[in-house]
mmCIF file of C-alpha atoms in Angstrom:
data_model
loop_
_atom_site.group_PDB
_atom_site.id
_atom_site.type_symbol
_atom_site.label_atom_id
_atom_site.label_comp_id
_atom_site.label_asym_id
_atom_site.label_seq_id
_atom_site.Cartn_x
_atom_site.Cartn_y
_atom_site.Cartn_z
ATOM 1 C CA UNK A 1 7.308 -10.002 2.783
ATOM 2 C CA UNK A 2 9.345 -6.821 4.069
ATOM 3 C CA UNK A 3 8.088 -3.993 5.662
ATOM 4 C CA UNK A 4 9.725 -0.890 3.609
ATOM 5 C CA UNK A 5 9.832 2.009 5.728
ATOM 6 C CA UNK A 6 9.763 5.833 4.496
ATOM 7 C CA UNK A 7 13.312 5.822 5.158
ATOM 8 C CA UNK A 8 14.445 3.360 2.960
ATOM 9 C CA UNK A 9 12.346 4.563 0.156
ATOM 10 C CA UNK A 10 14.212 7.964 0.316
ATOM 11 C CA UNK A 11 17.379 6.002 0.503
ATOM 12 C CA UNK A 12 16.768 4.038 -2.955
ATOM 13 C CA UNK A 13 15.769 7.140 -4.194
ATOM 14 C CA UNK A 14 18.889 8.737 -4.102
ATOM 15 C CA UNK A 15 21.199 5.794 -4.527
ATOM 16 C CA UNK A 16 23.849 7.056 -6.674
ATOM 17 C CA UNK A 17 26.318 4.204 -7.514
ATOM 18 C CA UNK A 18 25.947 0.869 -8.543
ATOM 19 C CA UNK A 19 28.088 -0.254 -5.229
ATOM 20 C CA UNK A 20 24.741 0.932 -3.147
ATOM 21 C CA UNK A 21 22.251 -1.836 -5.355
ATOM 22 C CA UNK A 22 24.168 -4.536 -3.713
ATOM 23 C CA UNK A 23 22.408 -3.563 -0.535
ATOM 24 C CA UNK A 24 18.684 -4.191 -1.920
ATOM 25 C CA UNK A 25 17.417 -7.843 -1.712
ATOM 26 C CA UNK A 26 14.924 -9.837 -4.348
ATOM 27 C CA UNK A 27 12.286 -9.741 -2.208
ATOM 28 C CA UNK A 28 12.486 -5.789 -1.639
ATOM 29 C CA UNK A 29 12.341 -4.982 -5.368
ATOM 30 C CA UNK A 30 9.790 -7.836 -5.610
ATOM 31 C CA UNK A 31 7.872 -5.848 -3.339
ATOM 32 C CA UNK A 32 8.628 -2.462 -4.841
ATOM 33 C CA UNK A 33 7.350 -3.443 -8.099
ATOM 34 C CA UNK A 34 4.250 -4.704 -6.757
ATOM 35 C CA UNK A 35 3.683 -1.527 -5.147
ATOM 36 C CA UNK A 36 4.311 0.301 -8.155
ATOM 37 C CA UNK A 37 1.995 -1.992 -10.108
ATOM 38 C CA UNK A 38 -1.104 -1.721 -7.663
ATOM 39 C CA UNK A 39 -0.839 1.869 -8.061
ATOM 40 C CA UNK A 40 -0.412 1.923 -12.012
ATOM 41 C CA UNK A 41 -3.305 -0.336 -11.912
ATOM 42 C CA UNK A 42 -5.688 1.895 -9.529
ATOM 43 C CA UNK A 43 -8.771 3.224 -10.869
ATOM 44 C CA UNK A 44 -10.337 6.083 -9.539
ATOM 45 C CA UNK A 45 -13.971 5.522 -7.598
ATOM 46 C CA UNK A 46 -15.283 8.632 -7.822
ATOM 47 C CA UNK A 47 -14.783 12.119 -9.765
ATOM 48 C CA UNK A 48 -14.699 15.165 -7.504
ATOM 49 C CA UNK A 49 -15.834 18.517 -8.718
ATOM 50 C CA UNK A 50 -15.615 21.435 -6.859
ATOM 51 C CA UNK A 51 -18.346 23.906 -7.201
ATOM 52 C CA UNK A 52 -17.581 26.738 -9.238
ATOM 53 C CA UNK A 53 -16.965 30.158 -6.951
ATOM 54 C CA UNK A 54 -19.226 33.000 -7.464
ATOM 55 C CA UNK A 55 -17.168 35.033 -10.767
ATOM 56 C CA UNK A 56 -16.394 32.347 -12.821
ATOM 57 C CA UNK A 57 -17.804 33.496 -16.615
ATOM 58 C CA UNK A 58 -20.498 30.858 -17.654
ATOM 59 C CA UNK A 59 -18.765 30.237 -20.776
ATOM 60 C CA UNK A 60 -16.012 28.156 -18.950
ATOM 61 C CA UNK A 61 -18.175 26.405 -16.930
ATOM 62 C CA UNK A 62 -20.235 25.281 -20.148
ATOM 63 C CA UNK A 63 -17.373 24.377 -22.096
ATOM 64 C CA UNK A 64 -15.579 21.951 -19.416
ATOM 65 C CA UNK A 65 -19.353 20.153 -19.054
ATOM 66 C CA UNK A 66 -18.948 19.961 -23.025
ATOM 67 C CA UNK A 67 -15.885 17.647 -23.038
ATOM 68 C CA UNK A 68 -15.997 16.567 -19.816
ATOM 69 C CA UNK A 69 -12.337 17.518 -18.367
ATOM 70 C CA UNK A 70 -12.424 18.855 -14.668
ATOM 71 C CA UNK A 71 -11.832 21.731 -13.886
ATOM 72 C CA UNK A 72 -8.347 23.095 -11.825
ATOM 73 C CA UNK A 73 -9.824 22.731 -8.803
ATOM 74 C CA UNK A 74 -11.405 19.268 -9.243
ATOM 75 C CA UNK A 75 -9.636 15.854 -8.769
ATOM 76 C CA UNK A 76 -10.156 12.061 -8.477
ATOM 77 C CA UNK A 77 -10.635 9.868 -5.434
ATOM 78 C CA UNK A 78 -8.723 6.537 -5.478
ATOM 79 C CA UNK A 79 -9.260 3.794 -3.022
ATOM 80 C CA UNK A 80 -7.077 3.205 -0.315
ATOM 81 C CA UNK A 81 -5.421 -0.114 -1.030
ATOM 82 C CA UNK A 82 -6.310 -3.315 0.708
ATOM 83 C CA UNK A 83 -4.663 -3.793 3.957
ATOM 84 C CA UNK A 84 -2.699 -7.192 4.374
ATOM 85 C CA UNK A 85 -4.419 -10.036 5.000
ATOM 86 C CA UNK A 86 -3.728 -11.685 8.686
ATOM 87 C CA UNK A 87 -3.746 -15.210 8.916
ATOM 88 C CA UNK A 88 -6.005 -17.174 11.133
ATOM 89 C CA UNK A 89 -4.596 -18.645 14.694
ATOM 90 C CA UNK A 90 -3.314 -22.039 14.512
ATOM 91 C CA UNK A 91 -5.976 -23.250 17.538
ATOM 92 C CA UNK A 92 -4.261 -25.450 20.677
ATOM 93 C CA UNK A 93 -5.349 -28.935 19.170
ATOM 94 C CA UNK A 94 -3.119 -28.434 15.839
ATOM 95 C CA UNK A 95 0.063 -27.891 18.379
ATOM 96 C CA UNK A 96 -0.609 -30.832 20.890
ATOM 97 C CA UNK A 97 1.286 -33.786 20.003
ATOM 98 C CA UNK A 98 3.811 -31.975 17.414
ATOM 99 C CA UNK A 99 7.469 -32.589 17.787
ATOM 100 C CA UNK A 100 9.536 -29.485 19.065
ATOM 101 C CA UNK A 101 10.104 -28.272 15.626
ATOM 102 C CA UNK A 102 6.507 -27.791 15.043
ATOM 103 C CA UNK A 103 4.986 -26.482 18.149
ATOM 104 C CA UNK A 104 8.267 -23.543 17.981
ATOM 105 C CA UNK A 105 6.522 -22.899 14.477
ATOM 106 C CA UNK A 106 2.918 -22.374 15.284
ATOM 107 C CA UNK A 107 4.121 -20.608 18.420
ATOM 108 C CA UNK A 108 5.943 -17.945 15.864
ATOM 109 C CA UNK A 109 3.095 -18.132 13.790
ATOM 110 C CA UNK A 110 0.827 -17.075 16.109
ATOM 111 C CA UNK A 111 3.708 -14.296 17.620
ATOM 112 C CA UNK A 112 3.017 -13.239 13.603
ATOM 113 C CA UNK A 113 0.200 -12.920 13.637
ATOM 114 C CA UNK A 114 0.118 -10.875 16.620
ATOM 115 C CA UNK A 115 2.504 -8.378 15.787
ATOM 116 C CA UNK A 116 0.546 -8.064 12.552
ATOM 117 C CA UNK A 117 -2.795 -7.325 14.235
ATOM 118 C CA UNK A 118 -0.795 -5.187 16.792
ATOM 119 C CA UNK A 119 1.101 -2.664 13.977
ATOM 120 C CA UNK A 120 3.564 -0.508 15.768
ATOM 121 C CA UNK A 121 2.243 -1.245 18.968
ATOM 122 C CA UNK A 122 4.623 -3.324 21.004
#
């Protein structure tokens, strides 16, 4: 999976010719869409309603109860999506005895899951 940056976002935004799509890979639209599906998909988990300030007629106040819309100054809370899931550490007795190949592959595994733990922090 890629890691798409704020940057790059802004920079498919504004693509303006079809020269510029050559740049964007399968997995980065891949990704993209799943993005944009999680957050089609999100349900709110809780309605916030502001009190009504002191002056607002009663008449308002009855009539959004009545059908149930908020009012302007009300919104909905959505949960924060689920943050990746890291993988566990391949432990010391899976490496022993591996050929080359697979002792360089649990070693970047485990770099993985480091950096993943780690964030931005190098």
């Amino acid at each position: 999976m890629t890691t798409i940056t704020k940057e790059r976002l802004q920079w498919l935004a504004n693509i303006s010719g079809r020269d510029d799509i050559d740049d964007i890979d399968g997995g980065e639209i891949r990704e993209l869409a799943l993005i944009a599906l999680a957050s089609l998909e999100a349900e709110p988990v809780a309605k916030i309603i502001a009190h009504y300030p002191l002056g607002v007629d009663v008449g308002k106040q009855k009539f959004v109860q009545a059908i149930g819309e908020l009012p302007d100054f009300g919104g909905y809370l959505f949960a924060v999506p689920p943050a990746l899931v890291v993988p566990d550490k391949l432990p010391r007795e899976y490496i022993r005895g591996w050929p080359l190949a697979h002792s360089d592959y649990a070693e970047g595994w485990n770099d993985c899951r480091a950096a993943m733990l780690n964030g931005d922090k190098s």
